[in-house]
mmCIF file of C-alpha atoms in Angstrom:
data_model
loop_
_atom_site.group_PDB
_atom_site.id
_atom_site.type_symbol
_atom_site.label_atom_id
_atom_site.label_comp_id
_atom_site.label_asym_id
_atom_site.label_seq_id
_atom_site.Cartn_x
_atom_site.Cartn_y
_atom_site.Cartn_z
ATOM 1 C CA UNK A 1 -9.781 -107.310 32.372
ATOM 2 C CA UNK A 2 -12.733 -104.915 33.020
ATOM 3 C CA UNK A 3 -15.422 -104.870 30.380
ATOM 4 C CA UNK A 4 -17.837 -102.180 29.570
ATOM 5 C CA UNK A 5 -21.487 -102.964 28.525
ATOM 6 C CA UNK A 6 -22.165 -102.291 24.855
ATOM 7 C CA UNK A 7 -25.349 -102.417 22.813
ATOM 8 C CA UNK A 8 -26.559 -101.682 19.315
ATOM 9 C CA UNK A 9 -27.760 -98.072 19.039
ATOM 10 C CA UNK A 10 -29.730 -96.188 16.453
ATOM 11 C CA UNK A 11 -28.216 -95.049 13.099
ATOM 12 C CA UNK A 12 -25.880 -98.082 12.967
ATOM 13 C CA UNK A 13 -23.821 -97.172 15.972
ATOM 14 C CA UNK A 14 -22.614 -99.078 19.052
ATOM 15 C CA UNK A 15 -23.280 -97.619 22.491
ATOM 16 C CA UNK A 16 -20.608 -98.133 25.255
ATOM 17 C CA UNK A 17 -21.883 -97.587 28.779
ATOM 18 C CA UNK A 18 -19.134 -97.030 31.362
ATOM 19 C CA UNK A 19 -20.176 -96.132 34.889
ATOM 20 C CA UNK A 20 -18.658 -94.704 38.105
ATOM 21 C CA UNK A 21 -15.295 -92.993 38.069
ATOM 22 C CA UNK A 22 -13.268 -93.161 34.822
ATOM 23 C CA UNK A 23 -9.738 -93.101 36.068
ATOM 24 C CA UNK A 24 -6.284 -94.399 35.111
ATOM 25 C CA UNK A 25 -7.325 -97.727 36.603
ATOM 26 C CA UNK A 26 -9.985 -98.345 33.904
ATOM 27 C CA UNK A 27 -8.513 -96.258 31.057
ATOM 28 C CA UNK A 28 -6.650 -99.240 29.497
ATOM 29 C CA UNK A 29 -9.911 -101.331 29.453
ATOM 30 C CA UNK A 30 -11.821 -98.433 27.955
ATOM 31 C CA UNK A 31 -9.163 -97.925 25.226
ATOM 32 C CA UNK A 32 -9.213 -101.723 24.504
ATOM 33 C CA UNK A 33 -13.018 -101.665 24.279
ATOM 34 C CA UNK A 34 -12.850 -99.009 21.532
ATOM 35 C CA UNK A 35 -10.016 -100.681 19.771
ATOM 36 C CA UNK A 36 -11.803 -104.042 19.694
ATOM 37 C CA UNK A 37 -15.012 -102.458 18.411
ATOM 38 C CA UNK A 38 -13.217 -100.642 15.578
ATOM 39 C CA UNK A 39 -11.248 -103.815 14.714
ATOM 40 C CA UNK A 40 -14.662 -105.544 14.431
ATOM 41 C CA UNK A 41 -15.810 -102.996 11.883
ATOM 42 C CA UNK A 42 -17.868 -100.886 14.320
ATOM 43 C CA UNK A 43 -16.593 -97.367 13.899
ATOM 44 C CA UNK A 44 -19.683 -95.358 14.831
ATOM 45 C CA UNK A 45 -19.274 -95.243 18.611
ATOM 46 C CA UNK A 46 -21.350 -93.534 21.288
ATOM 47 C CA UNK A 47 -20.168 -93.320 24.883
ATOM 48 C CA UNK A 48 -23.201 -92.953 27.134
ATOM 49 C CA UNK A 49 -21.912 -91.095 30.165
ATOM 50 C CA UNK A 50 -25.189 -91.050 32.070
ATOM 51 C CA UNK A 51 -23.723 -93.139 34.926
ATOM 52 C CA UNK A 52 -20.172 -91.679 34.853
ATOM 53 C CA UNK A 53 -19.435 -89.609 38.033
ATOM 54 C CA UNK A 54 -16.057 -88.294 37.096
ATOM 55 C CA UNK A 55 -13.221 -88.542 34.643
ATOM 56 C CA UNK A 56 -9.448 -88.026 34.810
ATOM 57 C CA UNK A 57 -6.794 -87.306 32.255
ATOM 58 C CA UNK A 58 -6.033 -90.959 31.572
ATOM 59 C CA UNK A 59 -9.628 -91.698 30.754
ATOM 60 C CA UNK A 60 -9.817 -88.553 28.578
ATOM 61 C CA UNK A 61 -6.836 -90.031 26.770
ATOM 62 C CA UNK A 62 -8.736 -93.246 26.207
ATOM 63 C CA UNK A 63 -11.656 -91.255 24.714
ATOM 64 C CA UNK A 64 -9.323 -89.361 22.398
ATOM 65 C CA UNK A 65 -7.687 -92.664 21.426
ATOM 66 C CA UNK A 66 -11.064 -94.142 20.619
ATOM 67 C CA UNK A 67 -11.991 -91.089 18.631
ATOM 68 C CA UNK A 68 -8.885 -91.329 16.545
ATOM 69 C CA UNK A 69 -9.415 -95.064 15.885
ATOM 70 C CA UNK A 70 -13.064 -94.515 14.993
ATOM 71 C CA UNK A 71 -12.251 -91.642 12.608
ATOM 72 C CA UNK A 72 -9.405 -93.587 11.119
ATOM 73 C CA UNK A 73 -11.901 -96.257 10.172
ATOM 74 C CA UNK A 74 -14.403 -93.741 8.673
ATOM 75 C CA UNK A 75 -16.510 -93.328 11.792
ATOM 76 C CA UNK A 76 -16.625 -91.173 14.866
ATOM 77 C CA UNK A 77 -16.886 -91.230 18.666
ATOM 78 C CA UNK A 78 -19.534 -89.164 20.368
ATOM 79 C CA UNK A 79 -20.391 -88.737 23.984
ATOM 80 C CA UNK A 80 -23.841 -88.317 25.438
ATOM 81 C CA UNK A 81 -25.355 -87.157 28.767
ATOM 82 C CA UNK A 82 -22.113 -86.182 30.601
ATOM 83 C CA UNK A 83 -22.291 -84.914 34.118
ATOM 84 C CA UNK A 84 -21.308 -81.355 35.131
ATOM 85 C CA UNK A 85 -17.980 -82.693 36.360
ATOM 86 C CA UNK A 86 -17.254 -84.319 33.045
ATOM 87 C CA UNK A 87 -18.311 -81.237 31.117
ATOM 88 C CA UNK A 88 -16.100 -79.080 33.282
ATOM 89 C CA UNK A 89 -13.124 -81.284 32.538
ATOM 90 C CA UNK A 90 -13.933 -81.176 28.845
ATOM 91 C CA UNK A 91 -14.042 -77.398 28.994
ATOM 92 C CA UNK A 92 -10.817 -77.035 31.010
ATOM 93 C CA UNK A 93 -8.912 -79.271 28.563
ATOM 94 C CA UNK A 94 -10.434 -77.650 25.465
ATOM 95 C CA UNK A 95 -11.816 -81.095 24.442
ATOM 96 C CA UNK A 96 -15.445 -79.963 24.298
ATOM 97 C CA UNK A 97 -14.837 -78.799 20.768
ATOM 98 C CA UNK A 98 -13.447 -82.239 19.802
ATOM 99 C CA UNK A 99 -15.925 -84.219 21.853
ATOM 100 C CA UNK A 100 -19.154 -82.191 21.857
ATOM 101 C CA UNK A 101 -21.865 -83.666 24.140
ATOM 102 C CA UNK A 102 -25.162 -84.819 22.847
ATOM 103 C CA UNK A 103 -28.287 -85.066 24.985
ATOM 104 C CA UNK A 104 -29.129 -88.722 24.188
ATOM 105 C CA UNK A 105 -27.861 -91.745 22.325
ATOM 106 C CA UNK A 106 -30.568 -91.199 19.691
ATOM 107 C CA UNK A 107 -29.324 -87.661 19.083
ATOM 108 C CA UNK A 108 -25.620 -88.647 18.623
ATOM 109 C CA UNK A 109 -25.889 -89.736 15.020
ATOM 110 C CA UNK A 110 -29.236 -88.214 14.082
ATOM 111 C CA UNK A 111 -29.251 -87.099 10.473
ATOM 112 C CA UNK A 112 -29.186 -83.393 10.009
ATOM 113 C CA UNK A 113 -32.608 -81.911 9.322
#
């Protein structure tokens, strides 16, 4: 099964770094990555989309699934640095309100000033 690189981020979060095209072919692996992280007690998730070229509805479903799992465990899922294509898809599906983009991984869980 496809695996996505993960690393420890600031503010006690885990950063997931997918790349390329996020399509129905990789959506199950992305969903499993989020599920496994939350099962391991890591519910503050950041998806760094710097290297993501495009996203389809199946991959959006995986993001929403990860968001629900993280929130169910007391955390959240936040996306950073999405491309214009990804932003457009988020706008068209009205998911930008649910998954607002952040400029960097450090900003995703920055305490409010």
